[in-house]
Amino acid sequence: MTEPQIQTRAAQPYLGVTATVTMTTFHLVADRIGEIVGLLLGRGQEIAGAPFLRYHVIDMEAELVVEAGVPVAEPQPGEGEIKPGELPAGRYVTLIHHGHVDGLIETITGLFAWAETQGLTWDMTTSERGEHWGCRMESYLTNPQVEPDMNNWDTELAYRLAD
């Protein structure tokens, strides 16, 4: 695990698809990234960053509200279930995970432990439905068409802090 960093980020427009899923149906949202990329490329638009999954609500025992998204340089109109959105500006804790996505849980656990030692507070509230995040995301920095071996992938975690 690399050392976590605190970054101040500007707001970032994107196009995304949101779905309520479980851990066993997670692919139903994650697999939509290619569709969003295809829509943008079909419009002649450039992608302005790594595709991501944004976690709006997390209840690992029940349901998660997750959004698959692709950053764009300028706000774009949606189409069908693909909607425009904006990642909020603010301070984020970021960390690069190198390796298979199955190892993310260990990296996330380490990130949470580090943040606790730093006295940091997440942009997150809890309810009976789970954790509600202002912005918690995983950006997929490795193009699977270039590097198909998931053990060589880089995934950036970015969790917004409460300010």
mmCIF file of C-alpha atoms in Angstrom:
data_model
loop_
_atom_site.group_PDB
_atom_site.id
_atom_site.type_symbol
_atom_site.label_atom_id
_atom_site.label_comp_id
_atom_site.label_asym_id
_atom_site.label_seq_id
_atom_site.Cartn_x
_atom_site.Cartn_y
_atom_site.Cartn_z
ATOM 1 C CA MET A 1 0.000 0.000 0.000
ATOM 2 C CA THR A 2 1.348 3.419 -0.946
ATOM 3 C CA GLU A 3 1.091 6.228 1.566
ATOM 4 C CA PRO A 4 -2.314 7.975 1.563
ATOM 5 C CA GLN A 5 -2.370 11.593 0.388
ATOM 6 C CA ILE A 6 -4.788 14.454 1.005
ATOM 7 C CA GLN A 7 -5.681 16.294 -2.195
ATOM 8 C CA THR A 8 -7.932 19.256 -2.899
ATOM 9 C CA ARG A 9 -9.954 18.546 -6.013
ATOM 10 C CA ALA A 10 -12.129 20.693 -8.239
ATOM 11 C CA ALA A 11 -15.617 19.565 -9.202
ATOM 12 C CA GLN A 12 -15.550 17.067 -12.095
ATOM 13 C CA PRO A 13 -18.439 16.523 -14.544
ATOM 14 C CA TYR A 14 -19.167 12.975 -15.649
ATOM 15 C CA LEU A 15 -21.757 10.687 -17.199
ATOM 16 C CA GLY A 16 -22.909 7.772 -15.084
ATOM 17 C CA VAL A 17 -25.399 4.999 -14.426
ATOM 18 C CA THR A 18 -26.677 4.411 -10.878
ATOM 19 C CA ALA A 19 -28.039 1.099 -9.639
ATOM 20 C CA THR A 20 -29.024 -0.536 -6.369
ATOM 21 C CA VAL A 21 -27.103 -3.808 -6.190
ATOM 22 C CA THR A 22 -25.879 -6.474 -3.784
ATOM 23 C CA MET A 23 -22.399 -7.920 -3.658
ATOM 24 C CA THR A 24 -23.589 -10.789 -5.881
ATOM 25 C CA THR A 25 -25.231 -8.472 -8.465
ATOM 26 C CA PHE A 26 -22.465 -5.830 -8.387
ATOM 27 C CA HIS A 27 -21.509 -6.566 -12.003
ATOM 28 C CA LEU A 28 -24.868 -5.141 -13.148
ATOM 29 C CA VAL A 29 -23.538 -1.635 -12.509
ATOM 30 C CA ALA A 30 -19.788 -2.190 -12.936
ATOM 31 C CA ASP A 31 -20.245 -3.669 -16.413
ATOM 32 C CA ARG A 32 -21.957 -0.468 -17.614
ATOM 33 C CA ILE A 33 -18.676 1.485 -17.833
ATOM 34 C CA GLY A 34 -18.060 0.254 -21.393
ATOM 35 C CA GLU A 35 -21.522 1.454 -22.435
ATOM 36 C CA ILE A 36 -20.800 4.956 -21.121
ATOM 37 C CA VAL A 37 -17.397 5.046 -22.841
ATOM 38 C CA GLY A 38 -19.065 3.912 -26.079
ATOM 39 C CA LEU A 39 -21.692 6.671 -25.855
ATOM 40 C CA LEU A 40 -19.019 9.343 -25.347
ATOM 41 C CA LEU A 41 -16.768 8.078 -28.129
ATOM 42 C CA GLY A 42 -19.784 7.758 -30.423
ATOM 43 C CA ARG A 43 -20.465 11.457 -29.824
ATOM 44 C CA GLY A 44 -16.845 12.318 -30.618
ATOM 45 C CA GLN A 45 -16.217 13.315 -26.993
ATOM 46 C CA GLU A 46 -12.970 12.683 -25.174
ATOM 47 C CA ILE A 47 -12.806 10.944 -21.835
ATOM 48 C CA ALA A 48 -11.343 13.283 -19.196
ATOM 49 C CA GLY A 49 -10.060 10.720 -16.716
ATOM 50 C CA ALA A 50 -10.230 7.160 -15.479
ATOM 51 C CA PRO A 51 -13.606 5.390 -15.301
ATOM 52 C CA PHE A 52 -14.822 4.960 -11.746
ATOM 53 C CA LEU A 53 -17.339 3.419 -9.393
ATOM 54 C CA ARG A 54 -18.874 5.852 -6.921
ATOM 55 C CA TYR A 55 -20.450 4.437 -3.781
ATOM 56 C CA HIS A 56 -23.448 6.499 -2.655
ATOM 57 C CA VAL A 57 -24.830 4.089 -0.027
ATOM 58 C CA ILE A 58 -23.034 1.075 1.419
ATOM 59 C CA ASP A 59 -24.621 -1.725 3.401
ATOM 60 C CA MET A 60 -22.440 -4.753 2.684
ATOM 61 C CA GLU A 61 -25.001 -7.097 4.257
ATOM 62 C CA ALA A 62 -27.895 -5.809 2.151
ATOM 63 C CA GLU A 63 -27.830 -3.313 -0.717
ATOM 64 C CA LEU A 64 -25.420 -0.782 -2.145
ATOM 65 C CA VAL A 65 -26.243 2.234 -4.300
ATOM 66 C CA VAL A 66 -23.372 2.413 -6.769
ATOM 67 C CA GLU A 67 -22.740 4.568 -9.814
ATOM 68 C CA ALA A 68 -20.492 3.651 -12.734
ATOM 69 C CA GLY A 69 -19.095 6.840 -14.224
ATOM 70 C CA VAL A 70 -16.755 8.297 -16.791
ATOM 71 C CA PRO A 71 -15.270 11.821 -16.378
ATOM 72 C CA VAL A 72 -15.831 14.355 -19.172
ATOM 73 C CA ALA A 73 -14.193 17.730 -19.878
ATOM 74 C CA GLU A 74 -17.511 19.593 -20.152
ATOM 75 C CA PRO A 75 -20.986 18.640 -18.881
ATOM 76 C CA GLN A 76 -22.736 16.307 -21.330
ATOM 77 C CA PRO A 77 -26.411 15.473 -21.833
ATOM 78 C CA GLY A 78 -27.469 12.040 -20.676
ATOM 79 C CA GLU A 79 -29.166 9.351 -22.702
ATOM 80 C CA GLY A 80 -31.571 6.768 -21.275
ATOM 81 C CA GLU A 81 -30.252 5.501 -17.938
ATOM 82 C CA ILE A 82 -26.953 7.325 -18.473
ATOM 83 C CA LYS A 83 -27.223 10.618 -16.569
ATOM 84 C CA PRO A 84 -24.950 13.622 -16.139
ATOM 85 C CA GLY A 85 -23.393 14.163 -12.737
ATOM 86 C CA GLU A 86 -20.639 16.017 -10.956
ATOM 87 C CA LEU A 87 -18.082 14.777 -8.477
ATOM 88 C CA PRO A 88 -18.034 17.369 -5.697
ATOM 89 C CA ALA A 89 -15.083 19.633 -5.072
ATOM 90 C CA GLY A 90 -13.304 19.282 -1.772
ATOM 91 C CA ARG A 91 -10.538 17.585 0.140
ATOM 92 C CA TYR A 92 -10.059 13.882 -0.563
ATOM 93 C CA VAL A 93 -7.907 11.166 0.919
ATOM 94 C CA THR A 94 -6.423 9.275 -2.023
ATOM 95 C CA LEU A 95 -4.450 6.078 -2.269
ATOM 96 C CA ILE A 96 -3.302 3.856 -5.150
ATOM 97 C CA HIS A 97 -3.973 0.120 -4.780
ATOM 98 C CA HIS A 98 -1.750 -2.006 -7.017
ATOM 99 C CA GLY A 99 -2.995 -5.517 -7.693
ATOM 100 C CA HIS A 100 -6.159 -7.521 -8.118
ATOM 101 C CA VAL A 101 -9.389 -5.809 -7.051
ATOM 102 C CA ASP A 102 -9.957 -8.720 -4.643
ATOM 103 C CA GLY A 103 -7.247 -7.122 -2.491
ATOM 104 C CA LEU A 104 -9.099 -3.813 -2.161
ATOM 105 C CA ILE A 105 -10.735 -4.751 1.161
ATOM 106 C CA GLU A 106 -7.331 -5.017 2.848
ATOM 107 C CA THR A 107 -6.225 -1.702 1.310
ATOM 108 C CA ILE A 108 -9.468 0.012 2.381
ATOM 109 C CA THR A 109 -9.093 -1.330 5.920
ATOM 110 C CA GLY A 110 -5.571 0.108 6.041
ATOM 111 C CA LEU A 111 -6.813 3.435 4.675
ATOM 112 C CA PHE A 112 -9.507 3.693 7.352
ATOM 113 C CA ALA A 113 -6.959 2.864 10.085
ATOM 114 C CA TRP A 114 -4.571 5.522 8.754
ATOM 115 C CA ALA A 115 -7.345 8.160 8.608
ATOM 116 C CA GLU A 116 -8.318 7.384 12.193
ATOM 117 C CA THR A 117 -4.740 7.941 13.399
ATOM 118 C CA GLN A 118 -4.788 11.287 11.543
ATOM 119 C CA GLY A 119 -8.065 12.348 13.201
ATOM 120 C CA LEU A 120 -9.800 12.735 9.832
ATOM 121 C CA THR A 121 -13.576 12.765 9.415
ATOM 122 C CA TRP A 122 -15.235 11.400 6.278
ATOM 123 C CA ASP A 123 -18.013 13.115 4.348
ATOM 124 C CA MET A 124 -20.341 10.303 5.427
ATOM 125 C CA THR A 125 -23.446 9.809 7.533
ATOM 126 C CA THR A 126 -25.129 6.603 8.658
ATOM 127 C CA SER A 127 -28.746 5.480 8.720
ATOM 128 C CA GLU A 128 -30.617 2.196 8.902
ATOM 129 C CA ARG A 129 -29.850 1.830 5.157
ATOM 130 C CA GLY A 130 -26.086 1.992 5.727
ATOM 131 C CA GLU A 131 -23.332 4.517 5.113
ATOM 132 C CA HIS A 132 -24.250 7.520 2.928
ATOM 133 C CA TRP A 133 -21.125 8.976 1.313
ATOM 134 C CA GLY A 134 -20.714 12.484 -0.085
ATOM 135 C CA CYS A 135 -18.124 11.008 -2.448
ATOM 136 C CA ARG A 136 -16.384 7.657 -2.133
ATOM 137 C CA MET A 137 -14.957 6.261 -5.337
ATOM 138 C CA GLU A 138 -12.596 3.826 -6.996
ATOM 139 C CA SER A 139 -11.012 4.958 -10.271
ATOM 140 C CA TYR A 140 -9.644 2.283 -12.573
ATOM 141 C CA LEU A 141 -6.317 3.635 -13.825
ATOM 142 C CA THR A 142 -5.343 0.566 -15.868
ATOM 143 C CA ASN A 143 -6.909 -0.075 -19.259
ATOM 144 C CA PRO A 144 -7.879 -3.783 -19.265
ATOM 145 C CA GLN A 145 -7.448 -3.901 -23.051
ATOM 146 C CA VAL A 146 -3.783 -2.950 -22.593
ATOM 147 C CA GLU A 147 -3.162 -4.950 -19.377
ATOM 148 C CA PRO A 148 -5.592 -7.881 -19.009
ATOM 149 C CA ASP A 149 -3.866 -9.293 -15.898
ATOM 150 C CA MET A 150 -5.811 -7.862 -12.942
ATOM 151 C CA ASN A 151 -2.804 -8.508 -10.687
ATOM 152 C CA ASN A 152 -1.070 -5.620 -12.493
ATOM 153 C CA TRP A 153 -3.929 -3.123 -12.246
ATOM 154 C CA ASP A 154 -3.812 0.212 -10.413
ATOM 155 C CA THR A 155 -6.963 1.434 -8.687
ATOM 156 C CA GLU A 156 -7.160 4.860 -7.054
ATOM 157 C CA LEU A 157 -9.298 5.196 -3.958
ATOM 158 C CA ALA A 158 -10.599 8.724 -3.315
ATOM 159 C CA TYR A 159 -12.793 9.440 -0.279
ATOM 160 C CA ARG A 160 -14.053 12.954 0.418
ATOM 161 C CA LEU A 161 -13.401 14.468 3.826
ATOM 162 C CA ALA A 162 -15.956 16.409 5.830
ATOM 163 C CA ASP A 163 -14.839 20.048 5.915
#
